[in-house]
């Protein structure tokens, strides 16, 4: 499961991270290619399920390449019941 977690710092800044479970699909190492065509955000005035408006959206074209290594040895699984 992939998740995005973070916080709005001010009107222009979001600090966060995208968690990707590479071990589900990959072993060893490689390069992860992200092609992002737009970025948007919601705010505390939006209702649950409301679409992001044009004023909260920026179109663009960003190509990001990140080298990775899947390291299962340092993973600790905790079962929650």
PDB file of N, CA, C and O in Angstrom:
ATOM      1  N   UNK A   1       0.836  -1.181   0.000  1.00  0.00           N
ATOM      2  CA  UNK A   1       0.000   0.000   0.000  1.00  0.00           C
ATOM      3  C   UNK A   1       0.880   1.244   0.000  1.00  0.00           C
ATOM      4  O   UNK A   1       1.844   1.333   0.738  1.00  0.00           O
ATOM      5  N   UNK A   2       0.563   2.205  -0.835  1.00  0.00           N
ATOM      6  CA  UNK A   2       1.278   3.469  -0.910  1.00  0.00           C
ATOM      7  C   UNK A   2       0.486   4.522  -0.155  1.00  0.00           C
ATOM      8  O   UNK A   2      -0.733   4.565  -0.247  1.00  0.00           O
ATOM      9  N   UNK A   3       1.178   5.383   0.573  1.00  0.00           N
ATOM     10  CA  UNK A   3       0.499   6.426   1.330  1.00  0.00           C
ATOM     11  C   UNK A   3       1.243   7.744   1.203  1.00  0.00           C
ATOM     12  O   UNK A   3       2.456   7.776   1.021  1.00  0.00           O
ATOM     13  N   UNK A   4       0.502   8.839   1.302  1.00  0.00           N
ATOM     14  CA  UNK A   4       1.056  10.181   1.329  1.00  0.00           C
ATOM     15  C   UNK A   4       0.749  10.753   2.703  1.00  0.00           C
ATOM     16  O   UNK A   4      -0.390  10.722   3.156  1.00  0.00           O
ATOM     17  N   UNK A   5       1.778  11.253   3.371  1.00  0.00           N
ATOM     18  CA  UNK A   5       1.609  11.781   4.709  1.00  0.00           C
ATOM     19  C   UNK A   5       2.357  13.100   4.810  1.00  0.00           C
ATOM     20  O   UNK A   5       3.445  13.230   4.258  1.00  0.00           O
ATOM     21  N   UNK A   6       1.784  14.075   5.473  1.00  0.00           N
ATOM     22  CA  UNK A   6       2.476  15.343   5.626  1.00  0.00           C
ATOM     23  C   UNK A   6       1.600  16.387   6.272  1.00  0.00           C
ATOM     24  O   UNK A   6       0.528  16.094   6.785  1.00  0.00           O
ATOM     25  N   UNK A   7       2.068  17.632   6.205  1.00  0.00           N
ATOM     26  CA  UNK A   7       1.348  18.739   6.836  1.00  0.00           C
ATOM     27  C   UNK A   7       1.583  20.017   6.045  1.00  0.00           C
ATOM     28  O   UNK A   7       2.641  20.209   5.443  1.00  0.00           O
ATOM     29  N   UNK A   8       0.576  20.893   6.057  1.00  0.00           N
ATOM     30  CA  UNK A   8       0.700  22.208   5.450  1.00  0.00           C
ATOM     31  C   UNK A   8       1.437  23.098   6.439  1.00  0.00           C
ATOM     32  O   UNK A   8       1.009  23.256   7.582  1.00  0.00           O
ATOM     33  N   UNK A   9       2.544  23.665   6.004  1.00  0.00           N
ATOM     34  CA  UNK A   9       3.358  24.524   6.871  1.00  0.00           C
ATOM     35  C   UNK A   9       2.851  25.966   6.814  1.00  0.00           C
ATOM     36  O   UNK A   9       2.698  26.622   7.824  1.00  0.00           O
ATOM     37  N   UNK A  10       2.608  26.457   5.610  1.00  0.00           N
ATOM     38  CA  UNK A  10       2.035  27.790   5.412  1.00  0.00           C
ATOM     39  C   UNK A  10       1.327  27.790   4.062  1.00  0.00           C
ATOM     40  O   UNK A  10       1.152  26.747   3.453  1.00  0.00           O
ATOM     41  N   UNK A  11       0.939  28.955   3.581  1.00  0.00           N
ATOM     42  CA  UNK A  11       0.170  29.043   2.338  1.00  0.00           C
ATOM     43  C   UNK A  11       0.940  28.546   1.114  1.00  0.00           C
ATOM     44  O   UNK A  11       0.345  28.291   0.074  1.00  0.00           O
ATOM     45  N   UNK A  12       2.249  28.406   1.212  1.00  0.00           N
ATOM     46  CA  UNK A  12       3.068  28.025   0.066  1.00  0.00           C
ATOM     47  C   UNK A  12       3.866  26.746   0.274  1.00  0.00           C
ATOM     48  O   UNK A  12       4.594  26.338  -0.624  1.00  0.00           O
ATOM     49  N   UNK A  13       3.742  26.124   1.437  1.00  0.00           N
ATOM     50  CA  UNK A  13       4.640  25.013   1.754  1.00  0.00           C
ATOM     51  C   UNK A  13       3.889  23.808   2.288  1.00  0.00           C
ATOM     52  O   UNK A  13       3.102  23.925   3.227  1.00  0.00           O
ATOM     53  N   UNK A  14       4.148  22.645   1.686  1.00  0.00           N
ATOM     54  CA  UNK A  14       3.684  21.356   2.192  1.00  0.00           C
ATOM     55  C   UNK A  14       4.918  20.511   2.416  1.00  0.00           C
ATOM     56  O   UNK A  14       5.754  20.365   1.527  1.00  0.00           O
ATOM     57  N   UNK A  15       5.065  19.961   3.594  1.00  0.00           N
ATOM     58  CA  UNK A  15       6.177  19.072   3.901  1.00  0.00           C
ATOM     59  C   UNK A  15       5.608  17.689   4.121  1.00  0.00           C
ATOM     60  O   UNK A  15       4.709  17.506   4.940  1.00  0.00           O
ATOM     61  N   UNK A  16       6.091  16.736   3.367  1.00  0.00           N
ATOM     62  CA  UNK A  16       5.545  15.402   3.506  1.00  0.00           C
ATOM     63  C   UNK A  16       6.373  14.367   2.796  1.00  0.00           C
ATOM     64  O   UNK A  16       7.462  14.646   2.303  1.00  0.00           O
ATOM     65  N   UNK A  17       5.813  13.168   2.760  1.00  0.00           N
ATOM     66  CA  UNK A  17       6.518  12.075   2.103  1.00  0.00           C
ATOM     67  C   UNK A  17       5.521  11.116   1.478  1.00  0.00           C
ATOM     68  O   UNK A  17       4.384  10.994   1.926  1.00  0.00           O
ATOM     69  N   UNK A  18       5.968  10.486   0.414  1.00  0.00           N
ATOM     70  CA  UNK A  18       5.207   9.442  -0.245  1.00  0.00           C
ATOM     71  C   UNK A  18       5.865   8.121   0.122  1.00  0.00           C
ATOM     72  O   UNK A  18       7.053   7.931  -0.140  1.00  0.00           O
ATOM     73  N   UNK A  19       5.113   7.246   0.784  1.00  0.00           N
ATOM     74  CA  UNK A  19       5.638   5.938   1.182  1.00  0.00           C
ATOM     75  C   UNK A  19       5.217   4.917   0.130  1.00  0.00           C
ATOM     76  O   UNK A  19       4.040   4.782  -0.173  1.00  0.00           O
ATOM     77  N   UNK A  20       6.199   4.226  -0.441  1.00  0.00           N
ATOM     78  CA  UNK A  20       5.944   3.224  -1.474  1.00  0.00           C
ATOM     79  C   UNK A  20       6.537   1.904  -1.017  1.00  0.00           C
ATOM     80  O   UNK A  20       7.715   1.834  -0.665  1.00  0.00           O
ATOM     81  N   UNK A  21       5.728   0.865  -1.007  1.00  0.00           N
ATOM     82  CA  UNK A  21       6.194  -0.456  -0.610  1.00  0.00           C
ATOM     83  C   UNK A  21       6.835  -1.132  -1.814  1.00  0.00           C
ATOM     84  O   UNK A  21       6.180  -1.847  -2.558  1.00  0.00           O
ATOM     85  N   UNK A  22       8.126  -0.896  -2.017  1.00  0.00           N
ATOM     86  CA  UNK A  22       8.827  -1.466  -3.164  1.00  0.00           C
ATOM     87  C   UNK A  22       8.994  -2.971  -3.050  1.00  0.00           C
ATOM     88  O   UNK A  22       9.057  -3.661  -4.063  1.00  0.00           O
ATOM     89  N   UNK A  23       9.037  -3.492  -1.830  1.00  0.00           N
ATOM     90  CA  UNK A  23       9.254  -4.927  -1.640  1.00  0.00           C
ATOM     91  C   UNK A  23       8.133  -5.762  -2.246  1.00  0.00           C
ATOM     92  O   UNK A  23       8.322  -6.934  -2.545  1.00  0.00           O
ATOM     93  N   UNK A  24       6.935  -5.179  -2.436  1.00  0.00           N
ATOM     94  CA  UNK A  24       5.835  -5.916  -3.044  1.00  0.00           C
ATOM     95  C   UNK A  24       6.103  -6.234  -4.512  1.00  0.00           C
ATOM     96  O   UNK A  24       5.602  -7.216  -5.039  1.00  0.00           O
ATOM     97  N   UNK A  25       6.885  -5.392  -5.192  1.00  0.00           N
ATOM     98  CA  UNK A  25       7.083  -5.553  -6.629  1.00  0.00           C
ATOM     99  C   UNK A  25       8.533  -5.678  -7.071  1.00  0.00           C
ATOM    100  O   UNK A  25       8.781  -6.048  -8.215  1.00  0.00           O
ATOM    101  N   UNK A  26       9.484  -5.324  -6.219  1.00  0.00           N
ATOM    102  CA  UNK A  26      10.872  -5.269  -6.645  1.00  0.00           C
ATOM    103  C   UNK A  26      11.786  -5.952  -5.638  1.00  0.00           C
ATOM    104  O   UNK A  26      11.486  -6.027  -4.456  1.00  0.00           O
ATOM    105  N   UNK A  27      12.920  -6.423  -6.111  1.00  0.00           N
ATOM    106  CA  UNK A  27      13.996  -6.904  -5.254  1.00  0.00           C
ATOM    107  C   UNK A  27      15.274  -6.223  -5.716  1.00  0.00           C
ATOM    108  O   UNK A  27      15.357  -5.747  -6.853  1.00  0.00           O
ATOM    109  N   UNK A  28      16.268  -6.183  -4.861  1.00  0.00           N
ATOM    110  CA  UNK A  28      17.542  -5.577  -5.248  1.00  0.00           C
ATOM    111  C   UNK A  28      17.460  -4.073  -5.300  1.00  0.00           C
ATOM    112  O   UNK A  28      16.978  -3.429  -4.378  1.00  0.00           O
ATOM    113  N   UNK A  29      17.930  -3.497  -6.419  1.00  0.00           N
ATOM    114  CA  UNK A  29      17.958  -2.047  -6.549  1.00  0.00           C
ATOM    115  C   UNK A  29      17.558  -1.648  -7.962  1.00  0.00           C
ATOM    116  O   UNK A  29      17.425  -2.482  -8.852  1.00  0.00           O
ATOM    117  N   UNK A  30      17.375  -0.361  -8.148  1.00  0.00           N
ATOM    118  CA  UNK A  30      16.980   0.146  -9.457  1.00  0.00           C
ATOM    119  C   UNK A  30      16.705   1.621  -9.396  1.00  0.00           C
ATOM    120  O   UNK A  30      17.121   2.309  -8.477  1.00  0.00           O
ATOM    121  N   UNK A  31      15.978   2.098 -10.384  1.00  0.00           N
ATOM    122  CA  UNK A  31      15.600   3.508 -10.445  1.00  0.00           C
ATOM    123  C   UNK A  31      14.090   3.596 -10.539  1.00  0.00           C
ATOM    124  O   UNK A  31      13.461   2.872 -11.299  1.00  0.00           O
ATOM    125  N   UNK A  32      13.524   4.475  -9.742  1.00  0.00           N
ATOM    126  CA  UNK A  32      12.092   4.714  -9.724  1.00  0.00           C
ATOM    127  C   UNK A  32      11.831   6.005 -10.503  1.00  0.00           C
ATOM    128  O   UNK A  32      12.425   7.040 -10.218  1.00  0.00           O
ATOM    129  N   UNK A  33      10.980   5.930 -11.513  1.00  0.00           N
ATOM    130  CA  UNK A  33      10.687   7.078 -12.371  1.00  0.00           C
ATOM    131  C   UNK A  33       9.291   7.612 -12.043  1.00  0.00           C
ATOM    132  O   UNK A  33       8.310   6.875 -12.137  1.00  0.00           O
ATOM    133  N   UNK A  34       9.226   8.874 -11.635  1.00  0.00           N
ATOM    134  CA  UNK A  34       7.950   9.556 -11.377  1.00  0.00           C
ATOM    135  C   UNK A  34       7.729  10.564 -12.496  1.00  0.00           C
ATOM    136  O   UNK A  34       8.598  11.375 -12.799  1.00  0.00           O
ATOM    137  N   UNK A  35       6.568  10.517 -13.089  1.00  0.00           N
ATOM    138  CA  UNK A  35       6.164  11.522 -14.065  1.00  0.00           C
ATOM    139  C   UNK A  35       4.925  12.198 -13.502  1.00  0.00           C
ATOM    140  O   UNK A  35       3.860  11.603 -13.439  1.00  0.00           O
ATOM    141  N   UNK A  36       5.075  13.438 -13.069  1.00  0.00           N
ATOM    142  CA  UNK A  36       4.000  14.172 -12.410  1.00  0.00           C
ATOM    143  C   UNK A  36       3.467  15.227 -13.376  1.00  0.00           C
ATOM    144  O   UNK A  36       4.232  16.020 -13.922  1.00  0.00           O
ATOM    145  N   UNK A  37       2.137  15.216 -13.599  1.00  0.00           N
ATOM    146  CA  UNK A  37       1.544  16.162 -14.540  1.00  0.00           C
ATOM    147  C   UNK A  37       0.795  17.299 -13.849  1.00  0.00           C
ATOM    148  O   UNK A  37       0.318  18.211 -14.515  1.00  0.00           O
ATOM    149  N   UNK A  38       0.699  17.250 -12.541  1.00  0.00           N
ATOM    150  CA  UNK A  38       0.034  18.325 -11.821  1.00  0.00           C
ATOM    151  C   UNK A  38       0.097  18.105 -10.328  1.00  0.00           C
ATOM    152  O   UNK A  38       0.272  16.986  -9.862  1.00  0.00           O
ATOM    153  N   UNK A  39      -0.015  19.190  -9.594  1.00  0.00           N
ATOM    154  CA  UNK A  39      -0.014  19.144  -8.134  1.00  0.00           C
ATOM    155  C   UNK A  39      -1.193  19.951  -7.615  1.00  0.00           C
ATOM    156  O   UNK A  39      -1.506  21.016  -8.144  1.00  0.00           O
ATOM    157  N   UNK A  40      -1.855  19.432  -6.582  1.00  0.00           N
ATOM    158  CA  UNK A  40      -2.977  20.144  -5.997  1.00  0.00           C
ATOM    159  C   UNK A  40      -3.023  19.936  -4.501  1.00  0.00           C
ATOM    160  O   UNK A  40      -2.312  19.110  -3.951  1.00  0.00           O
ATOM    161  N   UNK A  41      -3.867  20.714  -3.868  1.00  0.00           N
ATOM    162  CA  UNK A  41      -4.019  20.587  -2.417  1.00  0.00           C
ATOM    163  C   UNK A  41      -5.450  20.925  -2.031  1.00  0.00           C
ATOM    164  O   UNK A  41      -6.176  21.588  -2.757  1.00  0.00           O
ATOM    165  N   UNK A  42      -5.841  20.450  -0.867  1.00  0.00           N
ATOM    166  CA  UNK A  42      -7.124  20.828  -0.312  1.00  0.00           C
ATOM    167  C   UNK A  42      -6.880  21.707   0.913  1.00  0.00           C
ATOM    168  O   UNK A  42      -5.744  21.874   1.343  1.00  0.00           O
ATOM    169  N   UNK A  43      -7.921  22.302   1.417  1.00  0.00           N
ATOM    170  CA  UNK A  43      -7.769  23.117   2.622  1.00  0.00           C
ATOM    171  C   UNK A  43      -8.913  22.819   3.585  1.00  0.00           C
ATOM    172  O   UNK A  43      -9.799  22.032   3.283  1.00  0.00           O
ATOM    173  N   UNK A  44      -8.888  23.447   4.738  1.00  0.00           N
ATOM    174  CA  UNK A  44      -9.863  23.128   5.784  1.00  0.00           C
ATOM    175  C   UNK A  44     -11.279  23.590   5.465  1.00  0.00           C
ATOM    176  O   UNK A  44     -12.217  23.244   6.161  1.00  0.00           O
ATOM    177  N   UNK A  45     -11.468  24.339   4.387  1.00  0.00           N
ATOM    178  CA  UNK A  45     -12.806  24.762   3.988  1.00  0.00           C
ATOM    179  C   UNK A  45     -13.478  23.765   3.049  1.00  0.00           C
ATOM    180  O   UNK A  45     -14.662  23.870   2.772  1.00  0.00           O
ATOM    181  N   UNK A  46     -12.718  22.794   2.553  1.00  0.00           N
ATOM    182  CA  UNK A  46     -13.272  21.829   1.604  1.00  0.00           C
ATOM    183  C   UNK A  46     -14.044  20.744   2.347  1.00  0.00           C
ATOM    184  O   UNK A  46     -13.707  20.377   3.468  1.00  0.00           O
ATOM    185  N   UNK A  47     -15.072  20.252   1.713  1.00  0.00           N
ATOM    186  CA  UNK A  47     -15.867  19.166   2.265  1.00  0.00           C
ATOM    187  C   UNK A  47     -15.250  17.837   1.878  1.00  0.00           C
ATOM    188  O   UNK A  47     -14.569  17.729   0.859  1.00  0.00           O
ATOM    189  N   UNK A  48     -15.475  16.791   2.684  1.00  0.00           N
ATOM    190  CA  UNK A  48     -14.979  15.455   2.354  1.00  0.00           C
ATOM    191  C   UNK A  48     -15.484  15.056   0.976  1.00  0.00           C
ATOM    192  O   UNK A  48     -16.651  15.197   0.666  1.00  0.00           O
ATOM    193  N   UNK A  49     -14.599  14.550   0.150  1.00  0.00           N
ATOM    194  CA  UNK A  49     -14.982  14.093  -1.171  1.00  0.00           C
ATOM    195  C   UNK A  49     -15.080  15.204  -2.206  1.00  0.00           C
ATOM    196  O   UNK A  49     -15.318  14.939  -3.376  1.00  0.00           O
ATOM    197  N   UNK A  50     -14.892  16.453  -1.820  1.00  0.00           N
ATOM    198  CA  UNK A  50     -14.967  17.568  -2.764  1.00  0.00           C
ATOM    199  C   UNK A  50     -13.728  17.568  -3.655  1.00  0.00           C
ATOM    200  O   UNK A  50     -12.615  17.319  -3.198  1.00  0.00           O
ATOM    201  N   UNK A  51     -13.927  17.829  -4.934  1.00  0.00           N
ATOM    202  CA  UNK A  51     -12.820  17.882  -5.879  1.00  0.00           C
ATOM    203  C   UNK A  51     -11.950  19.115  -5.628  1.00  0.00           C
ATOM    204  O   UNK A  51     -12.446  20.157  -5.186  1.00  0.00           O
ATOM    205  N   UNK A  52     -10.664  19.002  -5.953  1.00  0.00           N
ATOM    206  CA  UNK A  52      -9.743  20.128  -5.820  1.00  0.00           C
ATOM    207  C   UNK A  52     -10.064  21.135  -6.922  1.00  0.00           C
ATOM    208  O   UNK A  52     -10.151  20.786  -8.098  1.00  0.00           O
ATOM    209  N   UNK A  53     -10.252  22.400  -6.549  1.00  0.00           N
ATOM    210  CA  UNK A  53     -10.623  23.430  -7.519  1.00  0.00           C
ATOM    211  C   UNK A  53      -9.399  23.893  -8.315  1.00  0.00           C
ATOM    212  O   UNK A  53      -8.254  23.641  -7.938  1.00  0.00           O
ATOM    213  N   UNK A  54      -9.646  24.587  -9.417  1.00  0.00           N
ATOM    214  CA  UNK A  54      -8.575  25.091 -10.272  1.00  0.00           C
ATOM    215  C   UNK A  54      -7.643  26.025  -9.511  1.00  0.00           C
ATOM    216  O   UNK A  54      -6.449  26.084  -9.797  1.00  0.00           O
ATOM    217  N   UNK A  55      -8.176  26.760  -8.519  1.00  0.00           N
ATOM    218  CA  UNK A  55      -7.334  27.686  -7.754  1.00  0.00           C
ATOM    219  C   UNK A  55      -6.366  26.945  -6.836  1.00  0.00           C
ATOM    220  O   UNK A  55      -5.419  27.537  -6.328  1.00  0.00           O
ATOM    221  N   UNK A  56      -6.605  25.647  -6.614  1.00  0.00           N
ATOM    222  CA  UNK A  56      -5.733  24.839  -5.767  1.00  0.00           C
ATOM    223  C   UNK A  56      -4.922  23.837  -6.588  1.00  0.00           C
ATOM    224  O   UNK A  56      -4.402  22.865  -6.058  1.00  0.00           O
ATOM    225  N   UNK A  57      -4.833  24.041  -7.890  1.00  0.00           N
ATOM    226  CA  UNK A  57      -4.191  23.067  -8.766  1.00  0.00           C
ATOM    227  C   UNK A  57      -3.184  23.759  -9.671  1.00  0.00           C
ATOM    228  O   UNK A  57      -3.437  24.843 -10.187  1.00  0.00           O
ATOM    229  N   UNK A  58      -2.027  23.135  -9.885  1.00  0.00           N
ATOM    230  CA  UNK A  58      -1.003  23.650 -10.791  1.00  0.00           C
ATOM    231  C   UNK A  58      -0.645  22.564 -11.787  1.00  0.00           C
ATOM    232  O   UNK A  58      -0.216  21.467 -11.389  1.00  0.00           O
ATOM    233  N   UNK A  59      -0.869  22.833 -13.078  1.00  0.00           N
ATOM    234  CA  UNK A  59      -0.430  21.909 -14.113  1.00  0.00           C
ATOM    235  C   UNK A  59       1.066  22.049 -14.306  1.00  0.00           C
ATOM    236  O   UNK A  59       1.639  23.107 -14.067  1.00  0.00           O
ATOM    237  N   UNK A  60       1.694  20.981 -14.727  1.00  0.00           N
ATOM    238  CA  UNK A  60       3.126  21.030 -14.975  1.00  0.00           C
ATOM    239  C   UNK A  60       3.601  19.721 -15.561  1.00  0.00           C
ATOM    240  O   UNK A  60       2.813  18.830 -15.871  1.00  0.00           O
ATOM    241  N   UNK A  61       4.891  19.612 -15.706  1.00  0.00           N
ATOM    242  CA  UNK A  61       5.497  18.390 -16.209  1.00  0.00           C
ATOM    243  C   UNK A  61       6.823  18.199 -15.487  1.00  0.00           C
ATOM    244  O   UNK A  61       7.809  18.882 -15.780  1.00  0.00           O
ATOM    245  N   UNK A  62       6.815  17.314 -14.500  1.00  0.00           N
ATOM    246  CA  UNK A  62       8.009  17.035 -13.726  1.00  0.00           C
ATOM    247  C   UNK A  62       8.365  15.565 -13.895  1.00  0.00           C
ATOM    248  O   UNK A  62       7.515  14.692 -13.728  1.00  0.00           O
ATOM    249  N   UNK A  63       9.614  15.308 -14.250  1.00  0.00           N
ATOM    250  CA  UNK A  63      10.120  13.944 -14.388  1.00  0.00           C
ATOM    251  C   UNK A  63      11.206  13.755 -13.344  1.00  0.00           C
ATOM    252  O   UNK A  63      12.252  14.407 -13.402  1.00  0.00           O
ATOM    253  N   UNK A  64      10.938  12.883 -12.388  1.00  0.00           N
ATOM    254  CA  UNK A  64      11.826  12.689 -11.241  1.00  0.00           C
ATOM    255  C   UNK A  64      12.328  11.247 -11.262  1.00  0.00           C
ATOM    256  O   UNK A  64      11.538  10.309 -11.409  1.00  0.00           O
ATOM    257  N   UNK A  65      13.646  11.067 -11.110  1.00  0.00           N
ATOM    258  CA  UNK A  65      14.237   9.734 -11.064  1.00  0.00           C
ATOM    259  C   UNK A  65      14.933   9.583  -9.716  1.00  0.00           C
ATOM    260  O   UNK A  65      15.758  10.411  -9.341  1.00  0.00           O
ATOM    261  N   UNK A  66      14.569   8.514  -8.985  1.00  0.00           N
ATOM    262  CA  UNK A  66      15.138   8.260  -7.660  1.00  0.00           C
ATOM    263  C   UNK A  66      15.731   6.863  -7.649  1.00  0.00           C
ATOM    264  O   UNK A  66      15.054   5.885  -7.968  1.00  0.00           O
ATOM    265  N   UNK A  67      17.006   6.746  -7.293  1.00  0.00           N
ATOM    266  CA  UNK A  67      17.637   5.438  -7.133  1.00  0.00           C
ATOM    267  C   UNK A  67      17.156   4.823  -5.832  1.00  0.00           C
ATOM    268  O   UNK A  67      16.934   5.515  -4.843  1.00  0.00           O
ATOM    269  N   UNK A  68      16.952   3.490  -5.830  1.00  0.00           N
ATOM    270  CA  UNK A  68      16.487   2.829  -4.619  1.00  0.00           C
ATOM    271  C   UNK A  68      17.164   1.478  -4.452  1.00  0.00           C
ATOM    272  O   UNK A  68      17.668   0.892  -5.405  1.00  0.00           O
ATOM    273  N   UNK A  69      17.155   1.016  -3.198  1.00  0.00           N
ATOM    274  CA  UNK A  69      17.590  -0.335  -2.850  1.00  0.00           C
ATOM    275  C   UNK A  69      16.577  -0.898  -1.873  1.00  0.00           C
ATOM    276  O   UNK A  69      16.271  -0.261  -0.862  1.00  0.00           O
ATOM    277  N   UNK A  70      16.027  -2.065  -2.192  1.00  0.00           N
ATOM    278  CA  UNK A  70      15.097  -2.737  -1.292  1.00  0.00           C
ATOM    279  C   UNK A  70      15.932  -3.485  -0.263  1.00  0.00           C
ATOM    280  O   UNK A  70      16.730  -4.342  -0.605  1.00  0.00           O
ATOM    281  N   UNK A  71      15.741  -3.160   1.018  1.00  0.00           N
ATOM    282  CA  UNK A  71      16.525  -3.741   2.095  1.00  0.00           C
ATOM    283  C   UNK A  71      15.562  -4.378   3.095  1.00  0.00           C
ATOM    284  O   UNK A  71      15.111  -3.729   4.024  1.00  0.00           O
ATOM    285  N   UNK A  72      15.236  -5.639   2.872  1.00  0.00           N
ATOM    286  CA  UNK A  72      14.308  -6.329   3.752  1.00  0.00           C
ATOM    287  C   UNK A  72      14.930  -6.702   5.097  1.00  0.00           C
ATOM    288  O   UNK A  72      14.210  -6.982   6.050  1.00  0.00           O
ATOM    289  N   UNK A  73      16.240  -6.680   5.208  1.00  0.00           N
ATOM    290  CA  UNK A  73      16.901  -7.059   6.456  1.00  0.00           C
ATOM    291  C   UNK A  73      16.606  -6.079   7.588  1.00  0.00           C
ATOM    292  O   UNK A  73      16.588  -6.456   8.745  1.00  0.00           O
ATOM    293  N   UNK A  74      16.388  -4.808   7.249  1.00  0.00           N
ATOM    294  CA  UNK A  74      16.156  -3.785   8.279  1.00  0.00           C
ATOM    295  C   UNK A  74      14.672  -3.514   8.516  1.00  0.00           C
ATOM    296  O   UNK A  74      14.327  -2.536   9.167  1.00  0.00           O
ATOM    297  N   UNK A  75      13.802  -4.350   7.984  1.00  0.00           N
ATOM    298  CA  UNK A  75      12.365  -4.168   8.150  1.00  0.00           C
ATOM    299  C   UNK A  75      11.885  -4.965   9.354  1.00  0.00           C
ATOM    300  O   UNK A  75      12.225  -6.122   9.519  1.00  0.00           O
ATOM    301  N   UNK A  76      11.088  -4.321  10.190  1.00  0.00           N
ATOM    302  CA  UNK A  76      10.517  -4.990  11.345  1.00  0.00           C
ATOM    303  C   UNK A  76       9.004  -4.999  11.181  1.00  0.00           C
ATOM    304  O   UNK A  76       8.393  -3.934  11.063  1.00  0.00           O
ATOM    305  N   UNK A  77       8.392  -6.163  11.131  1.00  0.00           N
ATOM    306  CA  UNK A  77       6.953  -6.282  10.998  1.00  0.00           C
ATOM    307  C   UNK A  77       6.351  -6.437  12.384  1.00  0.00           C
ATOM    308  O   UNK A  77       6.792  -7.250  13.188  1.00  0.00           O
ATOM    309  N   UNK A  78       5.302  -5.640  12.653  1.00  0.00           N
ATOM    310  CA  UNK A  78       4.596  -5.706  13.923  1.00  0.00           C
ATOM    311  C   UNK A  78       3.143  -6.008  13.606  1.00  0.00           C
ATOM    312  O   UNK A  78       2.487  -5.237  12.909  1.00  0.00           O
ATOM    313  N   UNK A  79       2.648  -7.145  14.088  1.00  0.00           N
ATOM    314  CA  UNK A  79       1.268  -7.511  13.841  1.00  0.00           C
ATOM    315  C   UNK A  79       0.372  -6.874  14.893  1.00  0.00           C
ATOM    316  O   UNK A  79       0.636  -6.944  16.087  1.00  0.00           O
ATOM    317  N   UNK A  80      -0.656  -6.204  14.415  1.00  0.00           N
ATOM    318  CA  UNK A  80      -1.598  -5.518  15.295  1.00  0.00           C
ATOM    319  C   UNK A  80      -2.927  -6.245  15.201  1.00  0.00           C
ATOM    320  O   UNK A  80      -3.420  -6.516  14.121  1.00  0.00           O
ATOM    321  N   UNK A  81      -3.466  -6.593  16.351  1.00  0.00           N
ATOM    322  CA  UNK A  81      -4.751  -7.285  16.322  1.00  0.00           C
ATOM    323  C   UNK A  81      -5.801  -6.538  17.118  1.00  0.00           C
ATOM    324  O   UNK A  81      -5.566  -5.618  17.797  1.00  0.00           O
TER     325      UNK A  81
END
